[in-house]
mmCIF file of C-alpha atoms in Angstrom:
data_model
loop_
_atom_site.group_PDB
_atom_site.id
_atom_site.type_symbol
_atom_site.label_atom_id
_atom_site.label_comp_id
_atom_site.label_asym_id
_atom_site.label_seq_id
_atom_site.Cartn_x
_atom_site.Cartn_y
_atom_site.Cartn_z
ATOM 1 C CA MET A 1 -0.108 -0.064 0.143
ATOM 2 C CA TRP A 2 0.713 3.467 -0.526
ATOM 3 C CA PHE A 3 1.651 3.667 3.425
ATOM 4 C CA GLU A 4 4.833 1.094 3.470
ATOM 5 C CA ILE A 5 6.849 3.925 1.539
ATOM 6 C CA LEU A 6 6.548 6.787 4.844
ATOM 7 C CA PRO A 7 9.117 4.940 6.808
ATOM 8 C CA ARG A 8 11.815 5.586 3.766
ATOM 9 C CA ILE A 9 11.011 8.905 3.220
ATOM 10 C CA GLY A 10 11.434 10.126 6.675
ATOM 11 C CA VAL A 11 14.729 7.797 6.460
ATOM 12 C CA MET A 12 15.824 10.058 3.653
ATOM 13 C CA ALA A 13 14.395 13.042 5.465
ATOM 14 C CA VAL A 14 17.026 12.288 8.465
ATOM 15 C CA CYS A 15 19.220 12.093 6.265
ATOM 16 C CA LEU A 16 19.495 15.088 4.207
ATOM 17 C CA VAL A 17 18.676 17.193 7.786
ATOM 18 C CA ILE A 18 21.838 15.393 9.611
ATOM 19 C CA PRO A 19 23.921 17.706 7.317
ATOM 20 C CA SER A 20 22.895 20.413 7.674
ATOM 21 C CA ILE A 21 22.671 20.576 11.544
ATOM 22 C CA ALA A 22 26.147 19.024 11.684
ATOM 23 C CA THR A 23 27.367 22.428 9.718
ATOM 24 C CA ALA A 24 26.011 24.633 12.100
ATOM 25 C CA HIS A 25 26.993 22.328 15.334
ATOM 26 C CA ILE A 26 31.167 22.500 13.494
ATOM 27 C CA HIS A 27 31.032 26.003 12.779
ATOM 28 C CA ARG A 28 29.758 26.903 16.770
ATOM 29 C CA PHE A 29 32.636 24.740 18.119
ATOM 30 C CA THR A 30 35.572 25.987 15.374
ATOM 31 C CA ASN A 31 34.356 29.391 15.037
ATOM 32 C CA GLY A 32 32.465 30.219 18.946
ATOM 33 C CA SER A 33 29.286 31.096 16.469
ATOM 34 C CA THR A 34 27.108 29.413 14.173
ATOM 35 C CA TYR A 35 27.652 32.120 11.508
ATOM 36 C CA ASN A 36 30.295 31.894 9.140
ATOM 37 C CA ARG A 37 30.998 34.578 6.469
ATOM 38 C CA PHE A 38 33.905 33.918 3.688
ATOM 39 C CA THR A 39 35.231 37.195 2.287
ATOM 40 C CA TYR A 40 36.391 36.272 -1.521
ATOM 41 C CA TYR A 41 36.084 40.042 -2.970
ATOM 42 C CA PRO A 42 36.913 43.153 -1.224
ATOM 43 C CA TYR A 43 33.783 44.478 -1.140
ATOM 44 C CA GLN A 44 32.081 41.398 1.031
ATOM 45 C CA TRP A 45 34.689 42.774 3.240
ATOM 46 C CA SER A 46 33.453 45.933 3.326
ATOM 47 C CA LEU A 47 29.555 44.736 4.005
ATOM 48 C CA ILE A 48 30.746 43.010 6.987
ATOM 49 C CA GLN A 49 32.670 46.156 8.239
ATOM 50 C CA ARG A 50 29.109 48.030 7.706
ATOM 51 C CA ASP A 51 27.511 45.361 9.435
ATOM 52 C CA ARG A 52 29.289 45.694 12.232
ATOM 53 C CA CYS A 53 29.417 49.782 12.754
ATOM 54 C CA ILE A 54 25.638 49.368 12.706
ATOM 55 C CA SER A 55 25.166 46.865 14.719
ATOM 56 C CA GLY A 56 26.933 48.942 17.902
ATOM 57 C CA VAL A 57 27.546 45.550 19.952
ATOM 58 C CA ASP A 58 30.458 44.843 17.340
ATOM 59 C CA CYS A 59 29.098 41.790 15.839
ATOM 60 C CA TYR A 60 28.415 41.660 12.513
ATOM 61 C CA TYR A 61 25.814 38.884 12.253
ATOM 62 C CA VAL A 62 23.590 41.136 14.875
ATOM 63 C CA SER A 63 21.040 43.267 13.039
ATOM 64 C CA LYS A 64 19.165 46.762 14.383
ATOM 65 C CA GLY A 65 16.879 46.541 11.193
ATOM 66 C CA LEU A 66 16.071 49.592 9.004
ATOM 67 C CA GLU A 67 14.015 51.137 11.275
ATOM 68 C CA ASN A 68 16.517 51.287 14.192
ATOM 69 C CA ILE A 69 19.651 53.034 12.130
ATOM 70 C CA ASN A 70 19.943 56.788 12.907
#
């Protein structure tokens, strides 16, 4: 019947979710945070520096939102 495929779909879903969860935990362990941003071009680095100044807490991954920027 059709419901016999449900366990196989569940196994496939778990196998697809495990790498993303593992990546987040590996980044948290090695970098100190889940957020990891690579800069390949100077423009990307300037965006990170801009985000760091805008956040007000010296973290580029913390956002204040457009309505809170002076």
